[in-house]
Tab-separated table of C-alpha atoms and ligand atoms in Angstrom:
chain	number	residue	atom	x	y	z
A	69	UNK	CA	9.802	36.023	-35.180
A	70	UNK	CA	7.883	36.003	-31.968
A	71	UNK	CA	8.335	39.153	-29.630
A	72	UNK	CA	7.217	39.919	-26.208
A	73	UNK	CA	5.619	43.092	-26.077
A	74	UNK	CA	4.947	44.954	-22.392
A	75	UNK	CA	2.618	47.482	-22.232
A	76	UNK	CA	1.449	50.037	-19.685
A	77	UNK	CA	-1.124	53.145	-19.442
A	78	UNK	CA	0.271	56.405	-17.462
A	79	UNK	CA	-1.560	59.772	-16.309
A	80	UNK	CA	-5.073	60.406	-16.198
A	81	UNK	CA	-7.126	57.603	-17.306
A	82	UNK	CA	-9.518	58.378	-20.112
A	83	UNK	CA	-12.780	56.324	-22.001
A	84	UNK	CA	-10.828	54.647	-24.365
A	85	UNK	CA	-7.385	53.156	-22.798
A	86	UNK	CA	-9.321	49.841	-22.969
A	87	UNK	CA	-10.113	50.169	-26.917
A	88	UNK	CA	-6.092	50.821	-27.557
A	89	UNK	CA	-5.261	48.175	-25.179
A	90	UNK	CA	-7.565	45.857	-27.136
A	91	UNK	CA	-6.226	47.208	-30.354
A	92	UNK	CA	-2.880	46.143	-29.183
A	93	UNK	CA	-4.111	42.189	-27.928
A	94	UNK	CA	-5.928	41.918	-30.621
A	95	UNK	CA	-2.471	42.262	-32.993
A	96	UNK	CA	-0.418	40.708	-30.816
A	97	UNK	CA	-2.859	37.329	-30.953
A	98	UNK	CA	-2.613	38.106	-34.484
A	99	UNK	CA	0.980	38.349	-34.823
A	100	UNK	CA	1.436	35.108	-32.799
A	101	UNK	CA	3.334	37.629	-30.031
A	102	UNK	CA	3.226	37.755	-26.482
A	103	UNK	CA	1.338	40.777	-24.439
A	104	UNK	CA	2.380	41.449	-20.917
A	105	UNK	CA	0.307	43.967	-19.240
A	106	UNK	CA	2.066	46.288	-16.533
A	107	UNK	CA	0.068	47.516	-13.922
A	108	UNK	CA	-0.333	50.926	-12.481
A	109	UNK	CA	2.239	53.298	-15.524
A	110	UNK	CA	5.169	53.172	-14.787
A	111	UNK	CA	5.172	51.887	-11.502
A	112	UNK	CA	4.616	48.748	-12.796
A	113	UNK	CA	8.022	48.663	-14.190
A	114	UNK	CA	10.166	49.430	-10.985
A	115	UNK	CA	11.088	46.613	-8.575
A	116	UNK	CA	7.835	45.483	-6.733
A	117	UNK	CA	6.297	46.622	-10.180
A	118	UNK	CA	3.133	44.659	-10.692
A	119	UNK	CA	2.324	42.511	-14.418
A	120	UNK	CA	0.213	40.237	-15.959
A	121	UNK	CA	-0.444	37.920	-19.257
A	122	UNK	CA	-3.255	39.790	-21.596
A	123	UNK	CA	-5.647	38.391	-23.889
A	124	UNK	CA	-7.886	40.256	-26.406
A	125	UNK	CA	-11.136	38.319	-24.182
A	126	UNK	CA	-9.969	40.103	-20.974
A	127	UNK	CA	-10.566	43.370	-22.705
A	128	UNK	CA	-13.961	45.006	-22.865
A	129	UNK	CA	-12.907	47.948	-25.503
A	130	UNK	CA	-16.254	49.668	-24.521
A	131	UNK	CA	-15.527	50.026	-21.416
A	132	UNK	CA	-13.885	53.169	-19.572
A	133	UNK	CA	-10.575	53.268	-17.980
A	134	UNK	CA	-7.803	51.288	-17.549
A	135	UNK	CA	-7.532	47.557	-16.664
A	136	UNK	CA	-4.174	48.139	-16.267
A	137	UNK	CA	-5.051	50.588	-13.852
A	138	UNK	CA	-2.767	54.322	-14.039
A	139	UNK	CA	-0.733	56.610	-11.792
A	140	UNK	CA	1.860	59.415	-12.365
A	141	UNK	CA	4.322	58.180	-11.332
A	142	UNK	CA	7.753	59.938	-12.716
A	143	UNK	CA	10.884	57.813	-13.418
A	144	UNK	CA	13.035	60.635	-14.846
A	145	UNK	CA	12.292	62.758	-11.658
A	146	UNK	CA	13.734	60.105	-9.603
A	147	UNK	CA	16.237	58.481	-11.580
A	148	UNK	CA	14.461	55.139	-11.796
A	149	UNK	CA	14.976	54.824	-15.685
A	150	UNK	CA	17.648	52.358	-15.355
A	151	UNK	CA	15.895	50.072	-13.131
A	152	UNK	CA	12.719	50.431	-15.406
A	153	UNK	CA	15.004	48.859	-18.458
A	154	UNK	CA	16.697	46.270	-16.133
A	155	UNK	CA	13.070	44.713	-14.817
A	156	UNK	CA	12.001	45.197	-18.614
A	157	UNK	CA	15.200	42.859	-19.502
A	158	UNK	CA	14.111	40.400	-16.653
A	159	UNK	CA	10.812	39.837	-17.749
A	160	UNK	CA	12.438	39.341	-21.293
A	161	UNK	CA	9.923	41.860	-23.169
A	162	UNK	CA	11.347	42.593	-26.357
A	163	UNK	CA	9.661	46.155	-27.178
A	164	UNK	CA	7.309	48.172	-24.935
A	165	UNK	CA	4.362	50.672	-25.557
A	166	UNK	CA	3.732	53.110	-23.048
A	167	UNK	CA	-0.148	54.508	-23.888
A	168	UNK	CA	-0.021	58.244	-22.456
A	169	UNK	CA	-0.347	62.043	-22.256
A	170	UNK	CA	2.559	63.931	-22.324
A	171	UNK	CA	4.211	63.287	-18.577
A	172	UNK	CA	3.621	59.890	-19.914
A	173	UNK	CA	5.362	60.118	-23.664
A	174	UNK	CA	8.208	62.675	-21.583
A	175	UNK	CA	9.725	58.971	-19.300
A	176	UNK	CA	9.129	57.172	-22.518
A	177	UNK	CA	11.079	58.763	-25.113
A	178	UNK	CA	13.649	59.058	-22.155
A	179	UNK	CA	13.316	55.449	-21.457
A	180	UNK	CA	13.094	54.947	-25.750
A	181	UNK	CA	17.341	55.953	-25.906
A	182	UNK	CA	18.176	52.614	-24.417
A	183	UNK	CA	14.925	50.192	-24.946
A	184	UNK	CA	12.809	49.787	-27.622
A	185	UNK	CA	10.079	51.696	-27.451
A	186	UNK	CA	6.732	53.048	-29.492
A	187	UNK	CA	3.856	54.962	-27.839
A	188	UNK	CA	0.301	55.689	-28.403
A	189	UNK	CA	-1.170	59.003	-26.990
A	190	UNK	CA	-4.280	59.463	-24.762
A	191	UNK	CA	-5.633	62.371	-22.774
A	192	UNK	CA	-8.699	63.908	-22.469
A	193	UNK	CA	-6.787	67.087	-22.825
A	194	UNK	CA	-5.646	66.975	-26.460
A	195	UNK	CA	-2.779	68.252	-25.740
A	196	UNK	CA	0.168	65.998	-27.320
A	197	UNK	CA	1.034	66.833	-31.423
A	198	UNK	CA	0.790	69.871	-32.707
A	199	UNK	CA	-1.194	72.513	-34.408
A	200	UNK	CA	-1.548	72.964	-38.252
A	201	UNK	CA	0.901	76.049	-39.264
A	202	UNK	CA	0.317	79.576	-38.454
A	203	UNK	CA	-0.976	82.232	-40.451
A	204	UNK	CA	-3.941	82.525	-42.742
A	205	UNK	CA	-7.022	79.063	-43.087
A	206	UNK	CA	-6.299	76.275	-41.087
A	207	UNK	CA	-5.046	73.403	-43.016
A	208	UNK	CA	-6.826	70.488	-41.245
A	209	UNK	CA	-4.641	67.761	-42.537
A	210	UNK	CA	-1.331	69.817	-41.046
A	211	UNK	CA	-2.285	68.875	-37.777
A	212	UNK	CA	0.089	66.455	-36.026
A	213	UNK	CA	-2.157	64.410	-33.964
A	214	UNK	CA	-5.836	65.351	-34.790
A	215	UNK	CA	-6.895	64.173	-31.758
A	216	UNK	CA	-5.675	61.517	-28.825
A	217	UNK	CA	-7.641	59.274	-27.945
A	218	UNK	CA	-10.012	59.607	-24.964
A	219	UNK	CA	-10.715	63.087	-25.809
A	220	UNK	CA	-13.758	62.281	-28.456
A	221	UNK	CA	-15.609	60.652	-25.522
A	222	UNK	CA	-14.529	63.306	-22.515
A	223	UNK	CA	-15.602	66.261	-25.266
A	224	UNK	CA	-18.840	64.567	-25.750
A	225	UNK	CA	-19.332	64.344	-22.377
A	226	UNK	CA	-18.980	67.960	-21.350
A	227	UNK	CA	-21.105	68.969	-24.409
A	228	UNK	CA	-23.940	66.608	-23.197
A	229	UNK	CA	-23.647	68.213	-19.698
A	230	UNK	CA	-23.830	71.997	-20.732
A	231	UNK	CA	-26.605	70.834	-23.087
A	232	UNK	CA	-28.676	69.551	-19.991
A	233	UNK	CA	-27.766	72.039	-17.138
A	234	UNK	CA	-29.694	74.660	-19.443
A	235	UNK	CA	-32.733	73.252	-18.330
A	236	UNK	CA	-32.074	74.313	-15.002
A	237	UNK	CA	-30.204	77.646	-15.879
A	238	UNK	CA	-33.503	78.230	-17.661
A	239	UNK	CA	-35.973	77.081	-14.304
A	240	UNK	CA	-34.557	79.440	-12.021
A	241	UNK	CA	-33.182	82.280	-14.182
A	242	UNK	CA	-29.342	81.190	-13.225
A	243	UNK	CA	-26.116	82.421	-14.442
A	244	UNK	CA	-23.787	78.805	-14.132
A	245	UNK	CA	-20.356	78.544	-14.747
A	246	UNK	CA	-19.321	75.054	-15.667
A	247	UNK	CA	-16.241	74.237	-15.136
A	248	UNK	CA	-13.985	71.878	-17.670
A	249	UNK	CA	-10.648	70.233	-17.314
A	250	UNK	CA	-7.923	70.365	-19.451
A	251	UNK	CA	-5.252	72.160	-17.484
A	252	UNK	CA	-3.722	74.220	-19.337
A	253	UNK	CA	-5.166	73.710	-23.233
A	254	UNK	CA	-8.803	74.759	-24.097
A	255	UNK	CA	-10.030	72.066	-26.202
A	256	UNK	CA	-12.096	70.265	-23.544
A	257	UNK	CA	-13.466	73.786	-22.655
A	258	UNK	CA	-14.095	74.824	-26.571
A	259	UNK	CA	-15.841	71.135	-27.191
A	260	UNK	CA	-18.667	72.642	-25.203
A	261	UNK	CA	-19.777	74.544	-27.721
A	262	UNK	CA	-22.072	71.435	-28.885
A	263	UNK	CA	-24.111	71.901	-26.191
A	264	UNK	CA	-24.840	75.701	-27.005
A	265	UNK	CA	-23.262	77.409	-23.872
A	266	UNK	CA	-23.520	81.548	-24.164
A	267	UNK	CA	-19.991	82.194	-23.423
A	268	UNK	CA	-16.924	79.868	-23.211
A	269	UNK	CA	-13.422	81.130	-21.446
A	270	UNK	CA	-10.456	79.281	-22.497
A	271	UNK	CA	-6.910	78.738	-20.596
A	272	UNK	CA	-4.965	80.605	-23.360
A	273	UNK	CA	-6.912	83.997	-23.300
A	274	UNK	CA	-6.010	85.770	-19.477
A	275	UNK	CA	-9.001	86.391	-17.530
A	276	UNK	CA	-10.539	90.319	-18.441
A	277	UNK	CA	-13.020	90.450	-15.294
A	278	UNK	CA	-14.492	93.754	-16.642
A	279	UNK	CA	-14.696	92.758	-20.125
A	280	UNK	CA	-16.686	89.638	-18.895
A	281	UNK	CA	-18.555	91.173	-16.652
A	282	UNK	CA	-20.041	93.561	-19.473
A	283	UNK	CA	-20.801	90.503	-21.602
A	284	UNK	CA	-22.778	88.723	-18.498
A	285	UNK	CA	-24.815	91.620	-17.847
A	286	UNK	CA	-25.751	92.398	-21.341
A	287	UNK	CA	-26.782	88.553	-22.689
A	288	UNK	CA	-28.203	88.095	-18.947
A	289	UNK	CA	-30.716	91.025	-19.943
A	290	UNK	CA	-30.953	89.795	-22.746
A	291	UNK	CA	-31.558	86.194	-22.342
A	292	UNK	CA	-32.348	85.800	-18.491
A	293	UNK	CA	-30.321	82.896	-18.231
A	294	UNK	CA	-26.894	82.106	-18.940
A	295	UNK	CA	-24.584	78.847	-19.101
A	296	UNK	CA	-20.267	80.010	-19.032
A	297	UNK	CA	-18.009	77.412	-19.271
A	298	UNK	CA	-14.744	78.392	-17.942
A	299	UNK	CA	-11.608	76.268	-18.232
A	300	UNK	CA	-9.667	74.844	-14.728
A	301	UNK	CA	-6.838	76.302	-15.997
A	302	UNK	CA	-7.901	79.826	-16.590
A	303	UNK	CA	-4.913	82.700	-15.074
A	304	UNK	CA	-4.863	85.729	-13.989
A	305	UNK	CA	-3.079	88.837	-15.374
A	306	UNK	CA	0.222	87.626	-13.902
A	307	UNK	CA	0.370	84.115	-15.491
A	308	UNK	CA	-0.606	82.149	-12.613
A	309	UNK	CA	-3.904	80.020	-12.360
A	310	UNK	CA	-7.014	81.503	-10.874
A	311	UNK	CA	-6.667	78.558	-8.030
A	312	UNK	CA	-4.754	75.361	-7.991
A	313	UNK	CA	-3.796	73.630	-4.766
A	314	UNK	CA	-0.655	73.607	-2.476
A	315	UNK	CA	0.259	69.668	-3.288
A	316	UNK	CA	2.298	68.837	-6.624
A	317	UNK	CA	2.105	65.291	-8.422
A	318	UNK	CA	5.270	63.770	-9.267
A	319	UNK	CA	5.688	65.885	-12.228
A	320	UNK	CA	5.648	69.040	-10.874
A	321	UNK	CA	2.199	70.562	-11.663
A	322	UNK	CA	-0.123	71.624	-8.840
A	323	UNK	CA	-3.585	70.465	-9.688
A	324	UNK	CA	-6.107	73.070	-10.871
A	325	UNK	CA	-9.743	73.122	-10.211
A	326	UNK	CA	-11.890	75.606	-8.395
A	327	UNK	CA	-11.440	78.648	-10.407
A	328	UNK	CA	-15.520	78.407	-11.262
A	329	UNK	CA	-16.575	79.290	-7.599
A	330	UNK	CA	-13.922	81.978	-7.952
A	331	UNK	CA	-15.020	83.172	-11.061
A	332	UNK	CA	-18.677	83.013	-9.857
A	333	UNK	CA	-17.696	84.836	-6.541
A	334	UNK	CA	-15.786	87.904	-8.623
A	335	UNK	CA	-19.130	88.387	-11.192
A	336	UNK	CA	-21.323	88.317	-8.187
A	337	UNK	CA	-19.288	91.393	-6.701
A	338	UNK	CA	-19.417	93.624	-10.108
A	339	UNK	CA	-22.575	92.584	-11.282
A	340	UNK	CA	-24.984	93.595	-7.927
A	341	UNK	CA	-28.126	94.484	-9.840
A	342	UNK	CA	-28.278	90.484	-10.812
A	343	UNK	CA	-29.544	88.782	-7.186
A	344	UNK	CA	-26.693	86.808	-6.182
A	345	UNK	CA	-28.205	83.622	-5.489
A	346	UNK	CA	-28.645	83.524	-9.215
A	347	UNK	CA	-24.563	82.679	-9.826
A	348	UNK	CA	-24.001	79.042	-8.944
A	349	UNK	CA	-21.030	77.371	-10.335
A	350	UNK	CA	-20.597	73.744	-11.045
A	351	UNK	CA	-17.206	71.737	-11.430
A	352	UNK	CA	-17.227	68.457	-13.487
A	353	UNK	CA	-14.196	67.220	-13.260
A	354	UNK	CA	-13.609	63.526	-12.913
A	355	UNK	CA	-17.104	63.290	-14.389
A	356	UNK	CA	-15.763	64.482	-17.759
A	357	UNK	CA	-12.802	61.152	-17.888
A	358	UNK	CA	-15.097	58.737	-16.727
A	359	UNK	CA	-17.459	56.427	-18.282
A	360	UNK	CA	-17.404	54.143	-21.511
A	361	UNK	CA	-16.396	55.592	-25.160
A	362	UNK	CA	-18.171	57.346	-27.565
A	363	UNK	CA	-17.661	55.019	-31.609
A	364	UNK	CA	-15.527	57.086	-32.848
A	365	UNK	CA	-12.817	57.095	-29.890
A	366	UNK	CA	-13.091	53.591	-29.597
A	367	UNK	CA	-12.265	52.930	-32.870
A	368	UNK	CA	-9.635	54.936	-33.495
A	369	UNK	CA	-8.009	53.585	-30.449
A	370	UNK	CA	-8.470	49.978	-31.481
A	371	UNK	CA	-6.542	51.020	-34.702
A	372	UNK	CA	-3.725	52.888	-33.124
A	373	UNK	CA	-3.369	50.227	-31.045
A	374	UNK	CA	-2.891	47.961	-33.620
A	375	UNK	CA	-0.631	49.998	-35.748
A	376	UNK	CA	1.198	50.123	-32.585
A	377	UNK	CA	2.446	46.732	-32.612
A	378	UNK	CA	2.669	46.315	-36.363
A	379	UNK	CA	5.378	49.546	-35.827
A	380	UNK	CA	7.521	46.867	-33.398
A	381	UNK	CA	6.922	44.252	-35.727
A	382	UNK	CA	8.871	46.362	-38.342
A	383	UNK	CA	11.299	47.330	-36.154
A	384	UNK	CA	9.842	50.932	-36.217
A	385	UNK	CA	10.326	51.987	-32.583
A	386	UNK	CA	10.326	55.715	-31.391
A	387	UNK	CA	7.796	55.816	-33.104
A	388	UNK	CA	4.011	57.296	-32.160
A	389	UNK	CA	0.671	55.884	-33.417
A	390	UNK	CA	-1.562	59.355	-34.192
A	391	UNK	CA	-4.648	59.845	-35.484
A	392	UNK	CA	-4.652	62.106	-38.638
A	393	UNK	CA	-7.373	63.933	-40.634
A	394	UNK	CA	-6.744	62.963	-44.377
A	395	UNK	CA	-8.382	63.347	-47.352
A	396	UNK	CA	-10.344	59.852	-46.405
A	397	UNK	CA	-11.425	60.514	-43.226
A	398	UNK	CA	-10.200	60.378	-39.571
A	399	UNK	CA	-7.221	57.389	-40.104
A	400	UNK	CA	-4.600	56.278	-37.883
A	401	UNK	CA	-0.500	57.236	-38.648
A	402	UNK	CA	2.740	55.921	-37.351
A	403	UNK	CA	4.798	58.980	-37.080
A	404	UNK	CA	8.371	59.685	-36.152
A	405	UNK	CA	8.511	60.515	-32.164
A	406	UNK	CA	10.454	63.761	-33.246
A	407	UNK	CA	7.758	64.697	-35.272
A	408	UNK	CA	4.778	64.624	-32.681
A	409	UNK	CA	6.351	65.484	-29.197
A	410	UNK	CA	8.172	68.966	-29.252
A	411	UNK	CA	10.256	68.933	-26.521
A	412	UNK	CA	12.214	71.970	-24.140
A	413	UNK	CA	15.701	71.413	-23.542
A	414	UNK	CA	14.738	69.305	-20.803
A	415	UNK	CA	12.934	67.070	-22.566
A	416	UNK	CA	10.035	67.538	-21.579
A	417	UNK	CA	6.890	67.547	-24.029
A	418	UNK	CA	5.676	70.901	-24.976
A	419	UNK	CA	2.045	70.613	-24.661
A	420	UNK	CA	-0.178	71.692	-27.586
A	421	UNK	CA	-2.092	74.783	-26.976
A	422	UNK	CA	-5.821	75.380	-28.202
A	423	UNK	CA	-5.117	77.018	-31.887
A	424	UNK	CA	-6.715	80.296	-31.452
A	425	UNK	CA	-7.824	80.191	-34.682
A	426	UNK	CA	-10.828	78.084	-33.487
A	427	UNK	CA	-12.215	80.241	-30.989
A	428	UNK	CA	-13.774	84.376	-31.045
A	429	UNK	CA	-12.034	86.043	-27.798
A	430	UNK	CA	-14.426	88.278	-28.679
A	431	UNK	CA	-17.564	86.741	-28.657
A	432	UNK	CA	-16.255	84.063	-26.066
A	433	UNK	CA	-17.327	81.611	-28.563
A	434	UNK	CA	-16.480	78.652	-30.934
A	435	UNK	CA	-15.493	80.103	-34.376
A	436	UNK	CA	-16.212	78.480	-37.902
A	437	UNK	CA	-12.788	76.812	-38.029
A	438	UNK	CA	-13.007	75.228	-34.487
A	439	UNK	CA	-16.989	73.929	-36.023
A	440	UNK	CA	-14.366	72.595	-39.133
A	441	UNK	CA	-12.331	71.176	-36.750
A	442	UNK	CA	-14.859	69.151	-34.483
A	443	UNK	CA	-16.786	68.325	-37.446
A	444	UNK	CA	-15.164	64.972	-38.455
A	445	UNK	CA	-15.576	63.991	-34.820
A	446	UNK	CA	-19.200	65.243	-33.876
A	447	UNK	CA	-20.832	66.088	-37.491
A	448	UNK	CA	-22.048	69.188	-38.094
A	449	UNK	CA	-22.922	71.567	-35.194
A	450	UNK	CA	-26.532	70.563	-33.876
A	451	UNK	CA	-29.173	73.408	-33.746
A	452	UNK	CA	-29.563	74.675	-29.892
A	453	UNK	CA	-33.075	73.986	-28.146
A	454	UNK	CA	-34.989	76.866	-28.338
A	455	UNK	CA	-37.638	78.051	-25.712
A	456	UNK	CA	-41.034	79.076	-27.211
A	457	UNK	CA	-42.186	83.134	-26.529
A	458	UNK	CA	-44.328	82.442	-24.011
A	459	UNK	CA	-45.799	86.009	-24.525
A	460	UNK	CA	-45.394	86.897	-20.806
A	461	UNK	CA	-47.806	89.804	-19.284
A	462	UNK	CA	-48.253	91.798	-16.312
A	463	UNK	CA	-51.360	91.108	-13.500
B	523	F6P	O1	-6.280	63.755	-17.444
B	523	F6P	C1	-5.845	65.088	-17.472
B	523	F6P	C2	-6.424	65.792	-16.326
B	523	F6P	O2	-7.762	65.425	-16.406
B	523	F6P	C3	-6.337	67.293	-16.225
B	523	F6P	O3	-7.189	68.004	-17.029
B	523	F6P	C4	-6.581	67.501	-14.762
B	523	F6P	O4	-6.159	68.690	-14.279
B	523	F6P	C5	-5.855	66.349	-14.154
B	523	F6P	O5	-5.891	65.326	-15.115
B	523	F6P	C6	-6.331	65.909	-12.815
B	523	F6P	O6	-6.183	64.545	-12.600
B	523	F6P	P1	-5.746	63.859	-11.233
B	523	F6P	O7	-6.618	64.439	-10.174
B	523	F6P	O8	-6.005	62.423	-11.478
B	523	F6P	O9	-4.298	64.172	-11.014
């Protein structure tokens, strides 16, 4: 039976909302169904909401962002969910997939008790499923939601960047803190590890000033030049982040960013034997969402898209398209909503954490089992550039 299937992208855009959105033409031409594209998240569902008819040739899957274009916009927040399903009913769509992070997935599966609804996931953060189970190895194939999709390409892109700002760490004898986004979950930060940074501080370890200080000063001497990437979403000792600004988006959360020049500032203060024109700090952010997708994001995304709509075509709403680890590979699931978004008793997603099994607080570095864990996405972990002894002597 034909369906009419609406679809819409929410949150942060990422590299490869266009692969899932071709994923999902692609089917729907397949399937003999009907796409219609809603513009703008879930504003494009609300009265005044903006649509349009999609076709797999409008889609250019290797290309960033979102045709559909993306904003946070928060129906449960202001009671809009019942309008959402009425204009839903009006355009006569059948079945919709919301593609989203978890503010996204949080209106859906509030939106899913009265429509018909399945989702993909997307966010550079990584931070919707959850971890393989505590205690002892990590059991790679545990984990709900290897990865969503978009964070292959942003991870890629931060590695590349701490990879090339050595050259000038190296030039000018520099101590830079990079700084990643990802909130309030560390896997954007701990993906820099491809690109051989000497110390990485992640959101779910509080900032230890003096221990880091102590660990600056000693590689510094050691080294004479240093790359630290610290997370946006470091905090202090009492819980709060480091900086994050006065405005709130519609969901509450006051953006981060800035904590690098803060960071920089603090190290510059207990460390005065280094000069302190040598700290510089350096913030990526919008640089690490934007931009086309790396192979492997794209093609998981086309996939999950797919599987989205064969889910409607079985009648499998609430459902989620993942992306699982399995004993073949990297492979796209359709998984039970309850089973990939843990939610408070607000319903609101509970956002996956960084398992600190894949990162040395000690060391401030990647640990074997976060290598395990990025190896089915990046390979195994390159060798880092070496300078040559230049044999340097006094006049
Ligand atoms: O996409 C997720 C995210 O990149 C966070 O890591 C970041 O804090 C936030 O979005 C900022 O996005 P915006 O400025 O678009 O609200």
């Amino acid at each position: 039976m034909s369906k009419r299937i609406g679809v819409l992208t929410g949150g942060g855009d990422t590299p490869a909302l266009n692969a899932t959105l071709k994923g999902i033409a692609l089917e729907c031409e397949e399937l003999g169904f009907e796409l219609i594209g809603l513009m703008q998240g879930w504003a494009g569902v609300l009265k005044q909401g903006l649509y349009c008819h999609l076709v797999p040739g409008m889609i250019d899957e290797n290309r960033g962002g979102t045709i559909l274009q993306s904003s946070r916009t928060n129906l449960r927040a202001s009671g809009q969910i019942g309008e959402a399903i009425e204009n839903l009913k009006k355009l006569e769509i059948d079945a919709l997939i919301p593609i989203g992070g978890d503010d996204t997935l949080s209106v859906g599966s509030e939106l899913s008790n009265d429509f018909a609804t399945t989702f993909v996931t997307k966010t550079i953060d990584n931070d919707v499923g959850s971890n393989a189970p505590e205690g002892g190895s990590v059991d790679y194939l545990q984990l709900v939601n290897y990865f969503c999709p978009g964070f292959p390409s942003a991870a890629n892109r931060i590695a590349e960047y701490v990879r090339d700002i050595r050259t000038t760490a190296y030039s000018h004898n520099r101590i830079i803190f990079v700084e990643a986004m990802g909130r309030y979950a560390g896997w954007l930060t701990l993906a820099s590890a491809y690109g051989h940074p000497d110390l990485i501080l992640v959101p779910e370890i509080k900032y230890e000033p003096d221990n880091l200080a102590a660990c600056i000063e000693k590689k510094y001497r050691q080294v004479g030049n240093l790359v630290v990437v610290v997370s946006e979403g470091i905090t202090g000792e009492d819980g709060k982040l480091l900086t994050e600004s006065e405005e709130l988006d519609s969901f509450g959360h006051a953006r981060p960013g800035g904590c690098s020049e803060l960071i920089a500032q603090d190290m510059k203060e207990r460390l005065p034997s280094i000069s302190s024109s040598n700290l510089r700090h350096q913030v990526l952010a919008y640089m690490q969402r934007c931009g086309n997708p790396i192979p492997i994001d794209r093609d998981t995304a086309i996939q999950a898209g797919r599987l989205a709509v064969q889910a409607i075509k079985n009648d499998k709403i609430n459902h989620v398209a993942t992306i699982m680890r399995t004993e073949n590979g990297i492979e796209p699931q359709l998984l039970h909503l309850e089973r990939v978004l843990k939610r408070d008793e607000d319903g609101r997603v509970i956002r996956r954490s960084l398992d600190l099994r894949f990162y040395n607080a000690e060391s401030f570095r990647i640990s074997e089992a976060g290598i395990e864990y990025f190896r089915p996405i990046f390979g195994n972990l390159p060798e880092s550039f070496q300078y040559p002894d230049l044999n340097i002597q006094y006049i």
